[in-house]
Coordinates of C-alpha atoms in Angstrom, one line a residue:
M1 CA -3.5 26.0 0.9
P2 CA -7.3 26.8 0.3
K3 CA -9.4 25.7 3.2
A4 CA -12.3 23.0 3.1
S5 CA -15.9 24.2 3.4
D6 CA -16.9 24.1 7.0
Q7 CA -20.2 22.4 8.3
R8 CA -20.4 22.2 12.1
S9 CA -16.6 22.7 12.3
Q10 CA -16.2 19.4 10.0
L11 CA -14.1 18.9 6.7
V12 CA -16.8 18.3 4.0
L13 CA -14.7 17.0 0.9
E14 CA -15.9 17.3 -2.7
N15 CA -14.8 15.2 -5.7
F16 CA -12.4 16.4 -8.2
I17 CA -13.8 16.0 -11.7
G18 CA -12.4 17.8 -14.9
G19 CA -10.3 20.2 -13.0
K20 CA -13.0 21.6 -10.7
F21 CA -14.5 20.4 -7.3
V22 CA -17.8 19.0 -7.5
P23 CA -20.2 18.7 -4.6
C24 CA -21.9 15.4 -3.6
S25 CA -25.6 15.2 -2.3
R26 CA -24.6 12.3 -0.1
H27 CA -21.8 12.0 2.5
I28 CA -20.0 9.3 4.6
D29 CA -18.7 10.0 8.2
S30 CA -15.0 9.8 8.6
Y31 CA -13.6 9.3 12.1
D32 CA -10.1 10.6 13.7
P33 CA -8.9 7.1 14.8
S34 CA -7.2 8.7 17.8
T35 CA -10.3 10.3 19.3
G36 CA -13.0 8.0 17.9
E37 CA -14.8 11.3 16.6
V38 CA -16.2 12.0 13.5
Y39 CA -14.3 14.8 11.9
C40 CA -14.9 14.7 8.1
K41 CA -17.7 14.2 5.6
V42 CA -16.7 12.2 2.5
P43 CA -18.7 12.1 -0.7
D44 CA -20.6 8.9 -1.1
S45 CA -20.4 8.8 -4.9
G46 CA -22.0 6.4 -7.2
E47 CA -22.5 5.7 -10.9
D48 CA -23.3 9.4 -11.8
E49 CA -20.1 10.9 -10.3
V50 CA -18.0 8.0 -11.9
E51 CA -19.6 8.6 -15.1
A52 CA -18.6 12.1 -15.0
A53 CA -15.0 11.3 -13.9
V54 CA -14.7 8.9 -16.8
Q55 CA -16.1 11.3 -19.4
A56 CA -13.7 14.0 -18.3
A57 CA -10.8 11.6 -18.3
K58 CA -11.7 10.5 -21.9
K59 CA -11.8 13.8 -23.2
A60 CA -8.5 14.9 -21.6
F61 CA -7.0 11.5 -23.0
P62 CA -6.0 12.7 -26.6
D63 CA -3.9 15.8 -25.7
W64 CA -2.3 14.4 -22.6
S65 CA -1.1 11.0 -24.5
S66 CA 0.0 13.3 -27.4
R67 CA 2.4 15.1 -25.2
S68 CA 6.0 14.1 -24.9
P69 CA 7.3 12.0 -21.8
A70 CA 9.6 14.9 -20.8
E71 CA 6.6 17.4 -20.9
R72 CA 4.7 15.0 -18.8
G73 CA 7.6 14.6 -16.6
R74 CA 8.0 18.1 -15.8
V75 CA 4.4 18.6 -14.6
L76 CA 4.9 15.6 -12.3
N77 CA 8.0 17.1 -10.9
K78 CA 6.2 20.3 -10.3
L79 CA 3.4 18.4 -8.3
A80 CA 6.2 16.6 -6.4
D81 CA 7.8 20.2 -5.6
L82 CA 4.3 21.5 -4.3
L83 CA 3.8 18.2 -2.4
E84 CA 7.2 18.8 -0.4
A85 CA 6.5 22.5 -0.1
H86 CA 3.4 21.3 1.9
L87 CA 5.0 18.4 3.6
E88 CA 4.1 19.1 7.3
E89 CA 0.7 20.1 6.4
F90 CA 0.1 16.8 4.6
A91 CA 1.7 14.9 7.3
Q92 CA -0.5 16.2 10.1
A93 CA -3.4 15.6 7.7
E94 CA -2.5 11.9 7.1
S95 CA -2.0 11.3 10.8
K96 CA -5.2 12.8 11.8
D97 CA -7.1 10.7 9.0
Q98 CA -5.5 7.2 9.3
G99 CA -4.4 7.3 13.0
K100 CA -0.6 6.9 12.1
T101 CA 1.9 8.8 14.1
V102 CA 2.8 12.2 12.7
A103 CA 6.4 11.3 12.6
F104 CA 5.6 8.2 10.5
A105 CA 3.7 10.4 8.0
R106 CA 6.5 12.9 8.0
T107 CA 9.2 10.4 7.5
V108 CA 7.7 7.7 5.4
D109 CA 4.2 8.6 4.0
I110 CA 4.6 12.0 2.2
P111 CA 8.3 11.8 1.2
R112 CA 7.7 8.6 -0.5
S113 CA 4.7 10.3 -2.2
V114 CA 7.2 13.0 -3.3
D115 CA 9.7 10.5 -4.6
N116 CA 6.9 8.2 -6.4
F117 CA 6.3 11.5 -8.5
R118 CA 10.1 12.1 -9.3
F119 CA 11.0 8.5 -9.7
F120 CA 8.4 8.2 -12.7
A121 CA 8.7 11.5 -13.9
S122 CA 12.5 10.4 -14.5
S123 CA 12.0 6.7 -15.5
V124 CA 9.7 7.3 -18.3
L125 CA 12.4 9.0 -20.2
H126 CA 14.7 5.9 -20.1
H127 CA 12.7 3.1 -21.4
T128 CA 13.5 1.8 -24.9
T129 CA 11.5 0.0 -27.5
D130 CA 12.5 -3.3 -29.5
C131 CA 13.7 -3.5 -33.1
S132 CA 14.6 -6.7 -35.3
Q133 CA 15.7 -7.0 -38.6
M134 CA 14.4 -9.7 -41.3
D135 CA 16.8 -8.9 -44.1
H136 CA 15.9 -12.1 -45.9
M137 CA 12.2 -10.9 -46.3
G138 CA 13.1 -7.2 -46.6
C139 CA 11.4 -6.2 -43.3
V140 CA 12.1 -4.2 -40.3
N141 CA 10.0 -4.9 -37.1
Y142 CA 9.8 -2.6 -34.3
T143 CA 7.6 -2.0 -31.1
L144 CA 5.7 0.9 -29.8
R145 CA 4.3 1.3 -26.2
C146 CA 1.0 3.2 -26.3
P147 CA -1.0 4.5 -23.4
V148 CA -3.9 2.6 -22.5
G149 CA -6.5 5.1 -22.0
V150 CA -8.6 5.8 -18.8
A151 CA -7.0 4.2 -15.8
G152 CA -9.2 3.1 -12.8
L153 CA -7.1 3.3 -9.6
I154 CA -8.3 2.1 -6.2
S155 CA -6.2 2.7 -3.0
P156 CA -6.3 1.5 0.4
W157 CA -6.4 3.4 3.7
N158 CA -3.1 2.1 5.3
L159 CA -0.8 4.3 3.4
P160 CA -3.2 6.7 1.9
L161 CA -1.3 9.1 -0.4
Y162 CA 2.0 6.8 -0.4
L163 CA -0.1 4.2 -2.2
L164 CA -2.2 6.4 -4.3
T165 CA 0.5 8.3 -5.9
W166 CA 2.3 4.8 -6.5
K167 CA -0.5 4.3 -8.9
I168 CA -1.0 8.0 -10.3
A169 CA 2.5 8.5 -11.1
P170 CA 3.1 6.1 -13.6
A171 CA -0.3 6.0 -15.1
V172 CA -0.1 9.7 -16.2
A173 CA 3.9 9.5 -16.8
T174 CA 3.0 7.2 -19.5
G175 CA 0.2 9.2 -21.0
N176 CA -2.9 7.6 -19.3
T177 CA -5.7 9.8 -17.7
V178 CA -6.9 8.7 -14.3
V179 CA -10.1 8.2 -12.4
A180 CA -9.0 7.2 -8.7
K181 CA -11.0 6.3 -5.9
P182 CA -9.2 6.5 -2.3
S183 CA -10.6 4.7 0.5
E184 CA -13.4 6.4 2.0
M185 CA -11.7 6.2 5.4
T186 CA -8.7 7.9 4.6
S187 CA -9.6 10.5 1.5
V188 CA -8.3 13.9 2.8
T189 CA -4.8 14.0 1.6
A190 CA -6.0 12.8 -1.9
W191 CA -8.3 15.8 -1.8
M192 CA -5.7 18.1 -0.8
M193 CA -3.4 17.0 -3.4
C194 CA -6.3 17.8 -6.0
K195 CA -5.9 21.4 -4.8
L196 CA -2.3 21.4 -6.2
M197 CA -3.1 19.9 -9.6
E198 CA -3.6 23.3 -11.6
E199 CA -0.6 25.0 -10.1
A200 CA 1.4 22.2 -11.0
G201 CA 0.2 22.3 -14.8
I202 CA -2.0 19.1 -14.8
P203 CA -4.6 19.8 -17.3
A204 CA -8.3 19.4 -16.3
G205 CA -9.5 15.9 -16.5
V206 CA -6.1 14.2 -16.6
V207 CA -6.4 13.4 -12.8
N208 CA -10.0 12.7 -11.4
M209 CA -10.9 12.2 -8.0
V210 CA -14.1 10.3 -6.8
F211 CA -14.6 9.6 -3.3
G212 CA -16.7 6.9 -1.8
T213 CA -17.3 3.4 -1.0
G214 CA -16.1 0.1 -2.7
P215 CA -19.6 -1.2 -3.3
R216 CA -20.7 2.0 -4.9
A217 CA -18.0 4.2 -6.4
G218 CA -15.4 1.4 -6.7
S219 CA -17.8 -1.1 -8.4
A220 CA -19.1 1.5 -10.9
L221 CA -15.2 2.3 -11.6
V222 CA -14.3 -1.2 -12.2
G223 CA -17.3 -2.2 -14.3
H224 CA -17.4 0.8 -16.4
P225 CA -16.8 -0.2 -20.0
D226 CA -14.5 2.8 -20.9
V227 CA -12.0 1.8 -18.1
P228 CA -10.0 -0.5 -19.9
L229 CA -7.4 -0.9 -16.9
V230 CA -7.6 -1.2 -13.1
S231 CA -4.8 -1.1 -10.5
F232 CA -6.0 -2.2 -7.1
T233 CA -4.4 -2.4 -3.6
G234 CA -6.5 -3.8 -1.0
S235 CA -8.1 -7.1 0.2
T236 CA -7.9 -10.5 -1.6
A237 CA -11.8 -10.9 -1.2
T238 CA -12.3 -7.5 -3.0
A239 CA -9.9 -8.5 -5.7
Q240 CA -11.9 -11.5 -6.4
L241 CA -15.1 -9.2 -7.0
I242 CA -12.9 -6.8 -9.1
T243 CA -11.6 -9.9 -11.4
E244 CA -15.3 -11.1 -11.6
Q245 CA -16.7 -7.7 -12.8
S246 CA -13.6 -6.9 -15.1
A247 CA -13.9 -10.3 -16.9
P248 CA -16.6 -9.2 -19.5
Y249 CA -14.4 -6.5 -20.6
C250 CA -11.1 -8.2 -20.6
K251 CA -9.6 -5.3 -18.6
K252 CA -5.7 -5.2 -17.7
L253 CA -5.5 -6.0 -14.0
S254 CA -2.8 -5.4 -11.3
L255 CA -4.0 -6.6 -8.1
E256 CA -1.7 -5.9 -4.9
L257 CA -3.5 -7.8 -2.1
G258 CA -2.9 -9.3 1.3
G259 CA 0.2 -10.9 3.3
K260 CA 0.7 -13.1 6.0
N261 CA 4.4 -12.6 5.9
P262 CA 7.0 -14.9 7.6
A263 CA 10.4 -14.3 9.2
L264 CA 12.8 -17.2 9.3
V265 CA 15.5 -16.8 12.1
F266 CA 18.4 -19.3 12.1
A267 CA 20.7 -19.9 14.8
D268 CA 23.4 -18.0 13.2
A269 CA 21.6 -14.6 12.6
D270 CA 22.9 -11.6 14.1
L271 CA 20.2 -11.4 17.1
D272 CA 20.8 -7.6 17.8
Q273 CA 20.0 -6.6 14.1
C274 CA 17.4 -9.1 14.0
I275 CA 15.3 -8.0 16.8
T276 CA 15.4 -4.6 16.1
T277 CA 14.3 -4.9 12.6
T278 CA 11.8 -7.5 13.3
V279 CA 10.3 -5.2 15.9
R280 CA 9.9 -2.7 13.2
S281 CA 8.7 -5.0 10.5
S282 CA 6.0 -6.5 12.9
F283 CA 4.4 -3.4 14.4
S284 CA 5.4 -0.5 12.1
N285 CA 2.3 1.6 11.2
Q286 CA 0.1 -0.2 13.8
G287 CA 0.9 -3.5 11.8
E288 CA -1.2 -2.0 9.0
I289 CA 1.3 -2.5 6.1
C290 CA 0.9 -5.5 3.9
L291 CA 4.5 -6.2 4.1
C292 CA 4.4 -6.7 8.0
T293 CA 5.8 -9.7 9.6
S294 CA 3.0 -11.5 11.2
R295 CA 4.7 -15.0 11.7
I296 CA 8.1 -15.6 13.1
Y297 CA 9.9 -19.0 13.0
V298 CA 13.1 -19.2 15.1
E299 CA 15.5 -22.1 15.1
R300 CA 14.8 -23.9 18.6
S301 CA 18.5 -23.5 19.8
I302 CA 18.1 -19.7 19.9
Y303 CA 14.3 -19.8 20.6
P304 CA 14.3 -18.9 24.4
E305 CA 16.9 -15.9 24.0
F306 CA 15.2 -14.4 21.0
L307 CA 11.7 -14.6 22.6
D308 CA 12.8 -12.9 25.6
R309 CA 14.6 -10.2 23.8
F310 CA 11.9 -9.9 21.4
V311 CA 9.3 -9.4 24.0
A312 CA 11.3 -7.0 26.0
A313 CA 11.8 -4.9 22.6
A314 CA 8.0 -5.1 21.8
R315 CA 7.2 -3.8 25.3
K316 CA 9.4 -0.9 24.6
W317 CA 7.6 0.0 21.3
K318 CA 5.3 2.8 22.6
T319 CA 1.6 2.9 21.3
G320 CA 0.3 6.5 22.1
V321 CA -1.0 9.8 20.8
P322 CA -0.1 10.2 17.1
S323 CA 1.3 13.8 17.9
D324 CA 3.6 12.4 20.5
P325 CA 7.3 12.4 19.1
D326 CA 7.7 9.5 21.4
S327 CA 5.1 7.4 20.2
N328 CA 6.1 4.4 17.9
N329 CA 2.3 3.6 16.9
G330 CA -0.7 5.5 16.7
A331 CA -4.2 4.3 16.4
L332 CA -5.7 1.6 14.4
I333 CA -8.0 2.7 11.5
S334 CA -11.6 2.2 12.9
K335 CA -13.4 0.7 16.0
E336 CA -14.7 -2.1 13.7
H337 CA -10.8 -3.0 12.7
L338 CA -9.7 -2.7 16.2
E339 CA -12.4 -5.2 17.1
K340 CA -11.5 -7.5 14.4
V341 CA -7.8 -7.5 15.2
R342 CA -8.6 -8.0 19.1
S343 CA -10.7 -11.1 18.2
F344 CA -8.0 -12.9 16.6
V345 CA -5.9 -12.6 19.9
A346 CA -9.1 -13.7 21.9
L347 CA -9.2 -16.8 19.5
A348 CA -5.5 -17.6 20.0
K349 CA -6.0 -17.4 24.0
S350 CA -9.0 -19.8 23.5
E351 CA -6.9 -22.2 21.6
G352 CA -4.2 -22.2 24.4
A353 CA -1.7 -19.7 23.0
T354 CA 0.4 -17.3 25.5
V355 CA 0.0 -13.4 25.2
H356 CA 3.3 -12.3 26.3
C357 CA 2.8 -8.4 25.9
G358 CA 0.1 -6.1 24.5
E359 CA -3.6 -6.8 24.2
G360 CA -5.0 -7.9 27.9
V361 CA -1.4 -7.6 29.3
D362 CA -0.1 -4.2 29.0
Q363 CA -2.1 -1.1 30.0
L364 CA -2.2 1.9 27.8
R365 CA -2.1 5.3 29.2
L366 CA -3.7 7.5 27.1
P367 CA -5.0 11.2 27.7
E368 CA -8.8 11.7 28.3
G369 CA -9.4 13.1 25.2
N370 CA -8.0 10.1 23.6
A371 CA -9.8 7.4 25.4
G372 CA -12.2 6.8 22.7
G373 CA -9.4 6.0 20.2
Y374 CA -8.6 2.8 18.6
F375 CA -5.3 2.2 20.3
M376 CA -4.0 -1.4 20.8
P377 CA -0.3 -2.2 22.1
A378 CA 2.3 -4.3 20.2
T379 CA 1.1 -8.0 21.0
V380 CA 3.3 -11.0 20.9
L381 CA 1.9 -14.3 20.8
T382 CA 3.3 -18.0 21.1
G383 CA 1.7 -21.6 21.2
V384 CA -0.2 -20.9 18.2
A385 CA -0.5 -23.9 15.8
D386 CA 0.2 -23.5 12.1
A387 CA -3.1 -24.4 11.3
S388 CA -5.2 -21.8 13.3
R389 CA -6.8 -18.9 11.8
V390 CA -4.4 -16.7 13.9
M391 CA -1.6 -18.1 11.8
Q392 CA -3.3 -18.4 8.5
E393 CA -5.3 -15.1 8.0
E394 CA -4.2 -11.7 7.5
I395 CA -4.9 -9.8 11.0
F396 CA -3.3 -6.4 9.7
G397 CA -2.7 -5.1 13.2
P398 CA -0.1 -5.1 15.9
V399 CA -0.1 -8.8 16.3
V400 CA 2.8 -11.4 15.9
C401 CA 3.1 -15.1 16.4
V402 CA 6.5 -16.5 17.3
S403 CA 7.3 -20.2 16.9
P404 CA 10.3 -22.4 17.1
F405 CA 11.4 -24.7 14.4
D406 CA 13.7 -27.7 15.1
G407 CA 16.4 -26.9 12.5
G408 CA 16.7 -27.6 8.8
E409 CA 16.0 -25.5 5.8
D410 CA 13.2 -28.0 4.6
E411 CA 11.0 -27.3 7.8
A412 CA 11.6 -23.6 7.7
V413 CA 10.5 -23.4 4.0
A414 CA 7.6 -25.5 4.5
R415 CA 6.2 -23.4 7.3
G416 CA 7.1 -20.1 5.8
N417 CA 5.2 -21.3 2.7
G418 CA 2.3 -22.8 4.6
V419 CA -0.4 -20.1 4.0
R420 CA -2.4 -19.1 0.7
Y421 CA -0.5 -15.7 0.8
G422 CA 2.7 -15.2 -1.0
L423 CA 3.7 -11.4 -0.6
A424 CA 6.8 -10.8 1.4
A425 CA 9.4 -12.8 3.6
T426 CA 12.5 -12.2 5.5
V427 CA 15.4 -14.5 6.2
W428 CA 18.0 -14.1 9.0
S429 CA 21.2 -16.0 8.7
R430 CA 25.1 -15.0 8.3
D431 CA 25.3 -17.9 5.8
V432 CA 25.2 -16.4 2.5
G433 CA 24.5 -19.9 0.6
K434 CA 21.6 -20.5 3.1
V435 CA 20.3 -17.1 2.5
H436 CA 20.2 -17.5 -1.5
R437 CA 18.5 -21.1 -1.0
M438 CA 16.1 -20.1 1.2
A439 CA 15.2 -16.9 -1.3
R440 CA 15.1 -19.2 -4.3
R441 CA 12.3 -21.8 -2.4
L442 CA 10.1 -19.1 -0.6
E443 CA 7.1 -18.3 -2.2
A444 CA 7.0 -14.6 -1.9
G445 CA 7.0 -11.7 -4.4
L446 CA 9.8 -10.0 -2.1
V447 CA 12.3 -11.6 -0.1
W448 CA 14.4 -9.5 2.2
T449 CA 17.7 -11.2 4.0
N450 CA 19.1 -9.4 6.9
C451 CA 16.9 -6.3 6.4
W452 CA 13.2 -5.5 5.7
L453 CA 11.4 -2.7 3.7
V454 CA 14.5 -1.8 1.5
R455 CA 12.9 -0.7 -1.8
D456 CA 14.4 0.2 -5.1
L457 CA 11.5 1.6 -7.0
N458 CA 13.1 0.1 -10.3
L459 CA 12.5 -3.5 -9.2
P460 CA 9.0 -5.4 -9.4
F461 CA 6.6 -5.1 -6.5
G462 CA 4.0 -7.8 -6.0
G463 CA 2.9 -11.1 -4.6
M464 CA 2.4 -14.8 -5.5
K465 CA -0.7 -17.0 -4.9
S466 CA -3.4 -15.0 -3.1
S467 CA -1.2 -12.1 -2.5
G468 CA -1.8 -10.6 -6.0
V469 CA -1.6 -10.7 -9.8
G470 CA 1.0 -8.7 -11.6
R471 CA 3.9 -6.5 -10.8
E472 CA 4.5 -2.7 -10.7
G473 CA 7.7 -0.8 -10.2
G474 CA 9.9 0.9 -13.0
R475 CA 9.8 -1.3 -16.0
D476 CA 7.1 -3.3 -14.9
S477 CA 4.7 -0.3 -14.3
Y478 CA 5.5 1.1 -17.7
H479 CA 4.5 -2.3 -19.4
F480 CA 1.2 -2.5 -17.1
F481 CA 0.0 1.1 -17.9
T482 CA 1.0 0.8 -21.8
E483 CA 0.1 -1.4 -24.6
V484 CA 2.8 -2.8 -26.7
K485 CA 2.1 -2.6 -30.6
T486 CA 4.4 -4.6 -33.1
I487 CA 4.8 -2.9 -36.4
T488 CA 6.5 -4.7 -39.5
V489 CA 7.5 -2.3 -42.4
K490 CA 8.6 -4.0 -45.8
H491 CA 11.2 -2.1 -47.7

């Protein structure tokens, strides 16, 4: 693949607008989380760059939207093939940019990005529209699904290419053109993917990438009158601003936001399976996944055994250099985020909580070159009140709170639902009836029982309450990225 321009041995990214790389006069420092050192310059784009990208997308829309779903699908499959051919290069770049382990990027982030393109390239071929007869009036009614226009896509820093392609693939497959803004902290793999666009056969202007911050580039994109649709993944606070900016234009919004996800562990759970999976659901990707478990409620009769075994397993969850194949976790995204996550542990301690492992208890052993990195070991807390900020707010790091409950589904449901978020939940029980009852009563867009992060891309993804608005996934993405039109023909 082509190399970046070099400035003092640092990557210098450029925006991708109308099929060409366009330099920017302003830049933002991007850090390697595993060393704490600047290694990349990211464009600090604003209204001018967004305007150019929107105009390029508008220009490309008539031709792209007139192509058949099969033709668009062939292009997306070609892009998937090119990504797969460069998988290792993308995995290494994603790890360096985000801090995650190379192994996680290699087995999760990049393969899932490939799958996103292939899935939507195929699924767009299989949707059907509705028809109804009104013989008594001599009419036939039918519906059409039409692309919306220029889609504004804003993706987060935790799963950079994975979540960006989750938006680009359905938007483009359904005939829209795109202006995307990745996180300014993790822009490298998005920039690398732009280098594959022409070879994949994606026409100029169909996919445009504008790099920069939320307040400048993101705000300009969301507030642009020619961007009728916005898909955003990120914080609830930012989503509130997006909603306000979009309201004057009545934009279509899909908002996938934060989570404070409970695991409810009943006495009849398979503890071997539960502990192995719940350690993974609590700490994967440094706990920087919106679906990660952050509150574990355990039926009191098994609470002592669960806690002992869970803490022992968490201690074996190795935090280390991202390139080390033995590392389960790498570094957190930034110094500021590490300080935020640590502050929640300090708050819990000040309120009388016990830290069983991790922050302040277990010493990390890191090479000298990584001493300035943003590492934090898997941390388990007990004795945290449900009303504490530690239990109520999204920490988004390798910190989990474990608490007993005294039995009874009502208490488990009430405590599981006792936060403003409603993204995901897990239930652990061998009782099939209990599993179904709990799943029905939990206020969460996704409920896993006796497993975690098993995803069928056909099915809806999204949250309730402050965890989001709307759903994406096979049919839901098709509906979101298109407008339905009802046509009546009198014969």
